[in-house]
Coordinates of C-alpha atoms in Angstrom, one line a residue:
M24 CA 179.0 129.2 -162.3
I25 CA 178.9 130.8 -158.9
G26 CA 182.6 130.7 -158.7
Y27 CA 183.0 132.3 -162.1
A28 CA 180.4 135.0 -161.1
N29 CA 182.4 135.8 -157.9
E30 CA 185.6 136.1 -159.9
G31 CA 183.8 138.5 -162.4
W32 CA 182.5 140.6 -159.5
E33 CA 185.9 140.9 -157.9
L34 CA 187.4 141.9 -161.3
A35 CA 184.7 144.5 -161.9
K36 CA 185.0 145.9 -158.3
G37 CA 188.8 146.2 -158.8
W38 CA 188.2 148.0 -162.1
L39 CA 185.7 150.4 -160.6
L40 CA 188.0 151.4 -157.7
S41 CA 191.2 151.8 -159.8
P42 CA 192.2 155.1 -161.2
A43 CA 194.1 153.2 -164.0
A44 CA 190.9 151.5 -164.9
W45 CA 189.0 154.8 -165.1
S46 CA 191.6 156.2 -167.4
Q47 CA 191.4 153.1 -169.6
F48 CA 187.5 153.5 -169.7
A49 CA 188.0 157.1 -170.8
L50 CA 190.4 156.0 -173.5
L51 CA 187.9 153.4 -174.7
I52 CA 185.2 156.0 -175.0
V53 CA 187.5 158.4 -176.8
A54 CA 188.6 155.7 -179.2
Y55 CA 185.1 154.8 -179.9
L56 CA 184.0 158.4 -180.5
L57 CA 187.0 159.1 -182.6
A58 CA 186.4 155.9 -184.7
V59 CA 182.7 156.9 -185.3
Y60 CA 183.8 160.5 -186.3
V61 CA 186.5 159.3 -188.7
S62 CA 184.4 156.6 -190.2
R63 CA 181.6 159.1 -191.0
K64 CA 184.2 161.4 -192.7
V65 CA 186.0 158.6 -194.6
N66 CA 183.1 156.4 -195.6
P67 CA 181.6 158.8 -198.2
V68 CA 185.1 159.3 -199.8
L69 CA 185.7 155.5 -199.9
T70 CA 182.3 154.9 -201.3
R71 CA 183.0 157.3 -204.3
L72 CA 186.4 155.7 -204.9
L73 CA 185.1 152.2 -204.7
T74 CA 181.9 152.6 -206.8
P75 CA 182.7 152.5 -210.6
E76 CA 180.2 153.2 -213.4
A77 CA 177.4 150.7 -213.7
E78 CA 178.5 149.7 -217.3
N79 CA 182.1 149.2 -216.2
Q80 CA 182.6 145.4 -215.9
S81 CA 186.5 145.3 -216.0
V82 CA 188.5 143.3 -213.6
F83 CA 189.6 146.4 -211.8
A84 CA 186.0 147.6 -211.5
K85 CA 184.9 144.2 -210.1
A86 CA 187.7 144.4 -207.5
R87 CA 186.7 147.8 -206.4
R88 CA 183.1 146.7 -205.9
F89 CA 184.3 143.7 -203.9
V90 CA 186.3 145.9 -201.6
A91 CA 183.3 148.2 -201.1
I92 CA 181.4 145.4 -199.6
F93 CA 183.6 145.6 -196.5
L94 CA 183.0 149.3 -195.8
P95 CA 180.7 148.5 -192.8
L96 CA 183.9 147.2 -191.0
V97 CA 185.7 150.7 -191.1
M98 CA 184.3 151.8 -187.8
P99 CA 185.0 148.7 -185.6
V100 CA 188.4 148.3 -187.2
L101 CA 189.3 152.0 -186.6
A102 CA 188.1 151.6 -183.0
F103 CA 190.3 148.5 -182.6
A104 CA 193.3 150.4 -184.0
F105 CA 192.7 153.5 -181.8
T106 CA 192.2 151.2 -178.7
A107 CA 195.4 149.3 -179.5
A108 CA 197.3 152.6 -179.7
G109 CA 195.8 153.7 -176.4
E110 CA 196.7 150.3 -174.8
G111 CA 200.3 151.0 -175.6
V112 CA 200.1 154.4 -173.8
V113 CA 198.3 153.0 -170.8
R114 CA 200.7 150.1 -170.3
S115 CA 203.7 152.5 -170.5
I116 CA 202.2 154.8 -167.8
F117 CA 200.3 152.4 -165.4
D118 CA 202.0 149.1 -166.3
S119 CA 198.5 147.7 -166.6
G120 CA 196.0 147.5 -169.5
A121 CA 193.4 144.8 -168.7
V122 CA 190.4 147.1 -169.2
I123 CA 191.5 148.6 -172.4
A124 CA 192.6 145.2 -173.7
F125 CA 189.1 143.9 -172.9
G126 CA 187.6 146.8 -174.9
K127 CA 189.9 146.1 -177.8
R128 CA 188.6 142.4 -177.9
V129 CA 185.0 143.7 -177.7
F130 CA 185.6 145.8 -180.8
L131 CA 187.0 142.8 -182.6
F132 CA 183.9 140.9 -181.7
L133 CA 181.7 143.7 -183.1
A134 CA 183.7 143.5 -186.4
A135 CA 183.1 139.7 -186.6
R136 CA 179.5 140.2 -185.9
I137 CA 179.1 142.9 -188.6
L138 CA 181.0 140.7 -191.1
V139 CA 178.7 137.8 -190.6
R140 CA 175.4 139.7 -190.3
D141 CA 175.8 142.5 -192.9
I142 CA 178.5 141.5 -195.3
V143 CA 178.5 137.7 -195.9
R144 CA 175.7 136.8 -198.4
D145 CA 176.7 133.2 -199.1
P146 CA 174.3 130.9 -197.1
F147 CA 177.1 128.4 -196.3
L148 CA 179.6 131.1 -195.2
G149 CA 176.8 132.7 -193.1
L150 CA 176.1 129.4 -191.4
L151 CA 179.8 129.0 -190.7
G152 CA 180.2 132.4 -189.3
K153 CA 177.0 132.3 -187.2
F154 CA 177.8 129.0 -185.4
F155 CA 181.7 129.2 -185.3
I156 CA 183.2 132.6 -186.0
V157 CA 180.9 134.8 -183.9
P158 CA 180.9 132.4 -180.9
A159 CA 184.7 132.2 -181.1
A160 CA 185.0 135.9 -181.2
A161 CA 182.7 136.2 -178.2
L162 CA 184.7 133.8 -176.1
Y163 CA 187.8 135.7 -177.1
A164 CA 186.3 139.0 -176.0
L165 CA 185.5 137.4 -172.6
G166 CA 188.9 136.0 -172.3
M167 CA 187.6 132.4 -172.2
L168 CA 188.8 131.1 -175.5
P169 CA 191.9 129.4 -174.2
F170 CA 189.9 127.7 -171.5
V171 CA 187.2 126.5 -173.8
A172 CA 189.7 125.3 -176.3
S173 CA 191.6 123.3 -173.7
K174 CA 188.4 121.7 -172.5
L175 CA 187.5 120.8 -176.1
E176 CA 190.9 119.4 -176.7
E177 CA 190.7 117.2 -173.6
T178 CA 187.3 115.7 -174.7
V179 CA 188.3 112.7 -176.9
V180 CA 185.7 111.1 -179.2
P181 CA 186.6 107.4 -179.9
L182 CA 185.8 106.0 -183.4
G183 CA 186.9 102.4 -183.6
N184 CA 190.7 102.3 -183.6
L185 CA 190.8 106.0 -184.1
S186 CA 190.1 108.9 -181.8
F187 CA 189.7 112.5 -182.2
N188 CA 189.3 115.5 -179.8
L189 CA 186.4 117.9 -180.2
L190 CA 188.7 120.9 -181.0
W191 CA 190.2 119.0 -183.9
L192 CA 186.8 118.0 -185.2
I193 CA 185.6 121.7 -185.0
Q194 CA 188.8 122.9 -186.8
F195 CA 188.4 120.2 -189.4
A196 CA 184.8 121.2 -190.0
V197 CA 185.6 125.0 -190.3
V198 CA 188.8 124.7 -192.3
G199 CA 187.4 121.9 -194.5
G200 CA 184.1 123.8 -195.1
F201 CA 185.9 127.0 -196.1
I202 CA 188.4 125.3 -198.4
F203 CA 185.8 123.3 -200.3
W204 CA 183.6 126.4 -200.5
L205 CA 186.5 128.3 -202.0
G206 CA 187.0 125.3 -204.3
Q207 CA 183.3 125.6 -205.4
W208 CA 183.7 129.3 -206.0
S209 CA 186.9 128.7 -208.0
N210 CA 185.2 126.0 -210.0
S211 CA 182.2 128.3 -210.9
Q212 CA 184.7 131.1 -211.9
S213 CA 186.7 128.7 -214.1
S214 CA 183.5 127.4 -215.7
T215 CA 182.3 130.9 -216.5
Y216 CA 185.7 131.8 -218.0
L217 CA 185.8 128.5 -220.1
D218 CA 182.2 129.1 -221.3
K219 CA 183.3 132.3 -222.9
Q220 CA 186.2 130.8 -224.8
E221 CA 185.9 129.8 -228.5
M222 CA 186.2 126.0 -228.6
R223 CA 184.3 123.0 -229.5
P224 CA 181.4 122.2 -227.0
A225 CA 182.9 118.7 -226.3
T226 CA 186.3 120.3 -225.7
K227 CA 184.8 122.9 -223.4
Q228 CA 182.9 120.3 -221.4
L229 CA 186.1 118.3 -221.0
A230 CA 188.0 121.4 -219.9
V231 CA 185.3 122.3 -217.3
K232 CA 185.4 118.8 -215.9
A233 CA 189.2 118.6 -215.8
A234 CA 189.3 122.0 -214.0
E235 CA 186.7 120.8 -211.5
I236 CA 188.6 117.6 -210.7
A237 CA 191.9 119.5 -210.4
I238 CA 190.5 122.2 -208.1
F239 CA 188.7 119.8 -205.7
G240 CA 191.7 117.4 -205.8
F241 CA 194.0 120.3 -204.8
A242 CA 191.5 121.4 -202.1
F243 CA 191.5 117.9 -200.6
L244 CA 195.3 117.8 -200.6
V245 CA 195.5 121.2 -198.9
L246 CA 193.0 120.2 -196.2
M247 CA 194.9 117.0 -195.5
N248 CA 198.1 119.0 -195.1
I249 CA 196.6 121.7 -192.9
M250 CA 194.9 119.2 -190.6
G251 CA 198.2 117.1 -190.4
I252 CA 196.7 114.0 -191.9
S253 CA 199.4 111.8 -193.7
L254 CA 198.3 110.8 -197.1
T255 CA 199.9 107.3 -196.5
S256 CA 197.2 106.7 -193.9
L257 CA 194.7 106.8 -196.7
A258 CA 196.2 103.8 -198.5
V259 CA 193.8 101.4 -196.7
L260 CA 190.8 103.6 -197.7
G261 CA 192.1 103.7 -201.3
G262 CA 192.3 99.9 -201.2
A263 CA 188.7 99.6 -200.0
V264 CA 187.5 102.0 -202.6
G265 CA 189.3 99.9 -205.2
V266 CA 187.6 96.8 -204.1
G267 CA 184.2 98.6 -204.1
L268 CA 184.8 99.7 -207.7
G269 CA 185.6 96.1 -208.6
F270 CA 182.4 94.7 -207.1
G271 CA 179.6 97.1 -206.2
L272 CA 180.5 100.2 -208.2
Q273 CA 181.2 98.8 -211.6
K274 CA 178.3 100.7 -213.2
I275 CA 179.4 104.0 -211.6
A276 CA 183.0 103.4 -212.9
S277 CA 181.7 102.5 -216.3
N278 CA 179.5 105.5 -216.6
F279 CA 182.3 107.7 -215.4
I280 CA 184.8 106.4 -218.0
S281 CA 182.0 106.5 -220.7
G282 CA 181.4 110.2 -219.8
V283 CA 185.1 111.0 -220.3
I284 CA 185.1 109.2 -223.7
L285 CA 182.1 111.2 -224.8
L286 CA 183.8 114.4 -224.0
L287 CA 187.1 113.3 -225.6
E288 CA 185.4 112.1 -228.8
G289 CA 182.7 114.8 -229.0
Q290 CA 180.2 112.4 -230.6
A291 CA 177.5 113.9 -228.4
T292 CA 177.6 117.2 -226.5
V293 CA 175.4 119.8 -224.9
G294 CA 172.9 121.2 -227.4
D295 CA 172.8 118.1 -229.6
Y296 CA 169.4 116.5 -230.4
V297 CA 170.0 112.7 -230.1
E298 CA 167.8 109.6 -230.3
L299 CA 169.0 106.4 -228.6
D300 CA 168.4 102.9 -229.7
G301 CA 166.0 102.4 -226.7
G302 CA 163.7 105.2 -227.9
E303 CA 164.9 108.0 -225.7
A304 CA 165.1 111.2 -227.6
G305 CA 165.7 114.9 -226.7
T306 CA 168.2 117.7 -226.6
I307 CA 171.3 117.3 -224.3
V308 CA 171.1 120.0 -221.7
K309 CA 173.6 118.7 -219.1
M310 CA 176.4 116.1 -218.9
T311 CA 177.7 114.8 -215.6
A312 CA 180.2 112.2 -214.6
R313 CA 177.4 109.6 -214.2
A314 CA 174.7 110.5 -216.6
T315 CA 173.5 112.7 -219.5
F316 CA 170.3 114.7 -219.2
L317 CA 168.0 114.9 -222.3
E318 CA 165.1 117.5 -222.4
T319 CA 162.1 116.4 -224.5
F320 CA 159.9 118.7 -226.6
D321 CA 157.3 118.6 -223.8
G322 CA 159.7 119.8 -221.2
R323 CA 160.5 116.5 -219.4
W324 CA 164.1 115.5 -218.5
I325 CA 165.4 112.0 -219.2
V326 CA 168.4 110.8 -217.3
V327 CA 170.4 108.5 -219.5
P328 CA 173.5 106.7 -218.1
N329 CA 176.6 107.6 -220.1
E330 CA 177.3 103.9 -220.8
D331 CA 174.2 103.8 -223.1
F332 CA 175.9 106.3 -225.5
I333 CA 178.8 104.0 -225.8
T334 CA 177.2 100.5 -225.9
T335 CA 174.0 101.3 -228.0
R336 CA 173.3 102.9 -231.3
V337 CA 172.8 106.7 -231.1
T338 CA 171.4 108.9 -233.8
N339 CA 172.7 112.5 -233.5
Y340 CA 170.6 114.9 -235.5
S341 CA 172.9 117.9 -234.7
D342 CA 176.3 116.3 -235.2
Q343 CA 176.9 117.7 -238.7
G344 CA 175.2 120.9 -238.2
S345 CA 171.7 122.3 -237.5
A346 CA 170.2 121.6 -240.9
N347 CA 167.8 118.5 -241.1
R348 CA 165.6 117.1 -243.8
Y349 CA 161.9 116.2 -243.5
E350 CA 159.2 115.1 -245.8
V351 CA 155.5 115.6 -246.2
P352 CA 153.5 112.9 -248.0
F353 CA 150.2 113.7 -249.9
S354 CA 148.0 112.3 -252.7
V355 CA 146.2 113.7 -255.7
H356 CA 143.3 112.3 -257.8
Y357 CA 143.9 110.1 -260.8
D358 CA 142.3 112.7 -263.1
T359 CA 145.2 115.1 -262.2
D360 CA 147.9 116.0 -264.7
I361 CA 150.7 114.7 -262.4
N362 CA 153.4 116.5 -264.5
K363 CA 152.4 119.8 -263.1
V364 CA 152.3 118.7 -259.4
P365 CA 156.1 118.8 -258.7
D366 CA 156.5 122.4 -260.0
I367 CA 153.5 123.7 -258.1
I368 CA 154.5 122.1 -254.8
E369 CA 158.2 122.9 -254.9
A370 CA 157.5 126.6 -255.8
A371 CA 155.0 126.9 -252.9
V372 CA 157.2 125.1 -250.3
S373 CA 160.2 127.2 -251.2
K374 CA 158.4 130.4 -250.1
H375 CA 158.3 129.2 -246.5
P376 CA 160.9 131.4 -244.6
A377 CA 162.4 128.5 -242.7
V378 CA 162.9 126.2 -245.8
L379 CA 166.5 126.1 -247.0
Q380 CA 167.8 126.1 -250.6
D381 CA 171.1 124.7 -249.5
P382 CA 172.1 121.8 -249.3
E383 CA 169.1 121.1 -251.4
A384 CA 165.9 123.0 -252.5
P385 CA 162.5 121.4 -251.9
D386 CA 162.0 118.2 -254.0
C387 CA 158.6 116.8 -254.8
E388 CA 158.8 113.1 -255.8
L389 CA 156.3 110.6 -257.1
R390 CA 156.1 107.7 -254.7
A391 CA 153.4 105.3 -255.7
L392 CA 150.1 104.7 -257.6
G393 CA 147.9 104.0 -254.7
D394 CA 144.5 102.4 -254.4
S395 CA 142.6 105.8 -254.0
G396 CA 145.1 108.3 -255.5
I397 CA 148.5 109.1 -256.8
E398 CA 151.0 109.4 -253.8
F399 CA 153.6 112.2 -253.7
A400 CA 156.0 113.4 -251.0
V401 CA 157.8 116.7 -250.8
E402 CA 161.3 116.7 -249.1
F403 CA 162.6 119.9 -247.7
W404 CA 165.6 121.1 -245.5
V405 CA 165.2 123.4 -242.4
N406 CA 167.4 124.6 -239.6
G407 CA 166.5 123.0 -236.3
I408 CA 164.5 120.0 -235.2
D409 CA 160.9 119.3 -236.1
D410 CA 159.4 118.9 -232.6
G411 CA 157.6 115.6 -233.1
K412 CA 156.3 116.5 -236.6
N413 CA 154.4 119.4 -235.1
K414 CA 156.3 122.4 -236.3
F415 CA 157.8 122.5 -239.8
T416 CA 155.8 119.5 -241.1
S417 CA 152.5 121.0 -240.0
E418 CA 153.3 124.4 -241.7
V419 CA 154.4 122.7 -244.9
L420 CA 151.2 120.6 -245.0
F421 CA 149.2 123.8 -244.9
I422 CA 151.2 125.1 -247.8
V423 CA 150.6 121.8 -249.8
W424 CA 146.9 121.9 -249.1
N425 CA 146.5 125.6 -250.2
A426 CA 148.6 125.1 -253.3
L427 CA 146.6 122.2 -254.5
K428 CA 143.3 124.0 -253.8
D429 CA 144.5 127.1 -255.6
N430 CA 145.3 125.1 -258.7
G431 CA 142.1 123.1 -258.7
I432 CA 143.8 119.8 -257.9
E433 CA 141.6 117.4 -256.0
I434 CA 142.8 115.5 -253.0
P435 CA 141.4 112.0 -253.2
Y436 CA 139.6 110.0 -250.6
P437 CA 138.8 106.2 -250.7
H438 CA 136.0 105.1 -253.0
R439 CA 134.2 101.7 -252.9
V440 CA 132.2 100.0 -255.7
L441 CA 129.3 97.9 -254.5
E442 CA 128.3 95.1 -256.9
I443 CA 125.0 93.4 -256.4
K444 CA 124.4 90.1 -258.1
G445 CA 120.8 89.2 -259.2
K446 CA 117.7 91.4 -259.1
L447 CA 117.3 94.2 -256.7
P448 CA 114.7 93.7 -254.0
Q449 CA 111.4 95.3 -254.6

């Protein structure tokens, strides 16, 4: 460190005593002031040009908004450009430009810092810029980037029969992280686009999954190609994965294939209310490669392996549409004229706003001659699912009660006859 400090002092002393260095310092100051002046004049104009109306959501408007994000870079980029022009003039006159070249690198460092601090909003890209991009720009500004890169390249990390140098690992982390972030962004954009298309939910889910696999598969191939990794070297890894699938990962492979079958056949998709043979019931809110997520009426999520949808019996209440039939049982007294009951109940239930007349109007049926009363049940169709017999069934029960009371029909309750043999006690 003392040696580097001495070299820095000698360099600074040489710059301070050199007329060429003073002229370069002057050009740096002029370039900076000119960049500040031009940016203050240009930024308002660019802001007006790149800010469309709030209700404009076209592709061109979105592109303008995206470009406007980078307006804070105008000043350091202009300073870099003006300094580069001044460097050409200085080198032609003095055949030296170390000072102005250093200033140009400093402006580039400022641009990188502004980009990471003020422009990047994604947490992962911000982390990448904070720990890799800004330090690399700082080393470049100080002229130490080649030295540090050579030291990192000389430092080899052994990993069994393989070995990597630190520079390669850093490059792999930066490039790989950016490529897979770009893949994640592309996947979200494609999912948003596919969600807006008119197609069956199962087909839409399959298209989203296919696009996701294609995007990340392509990102993986691009990363391998950029880093110079031969795909043939992955054959051993592929064989190991195949053995793992054959032994320890059978369930994962089975669930993945079952998920693909579900998406292809469309027997259950997002938004359907299903009930499995094991008792699990709920609305499908999410389908992944491994499992399907059901949301119950009380807000809980049930994770069901995809294999269960293939190997067990599944009742899909939403497969043929949103209409479902329910029934409400009730009883009347034996003194009732039961011929009037169906017309009274059917007319009353039909007035409920959620009860449908198609595919069938409310139907009141005589079910049994019970011990305490005559048993009836009214069947009705509604759109949607009765959440645990607490929504439509409850409302129709109120209607039945009020209709019977309004018509003077008694609802029975159990009666018991007590027979006493012999004389009653005194």
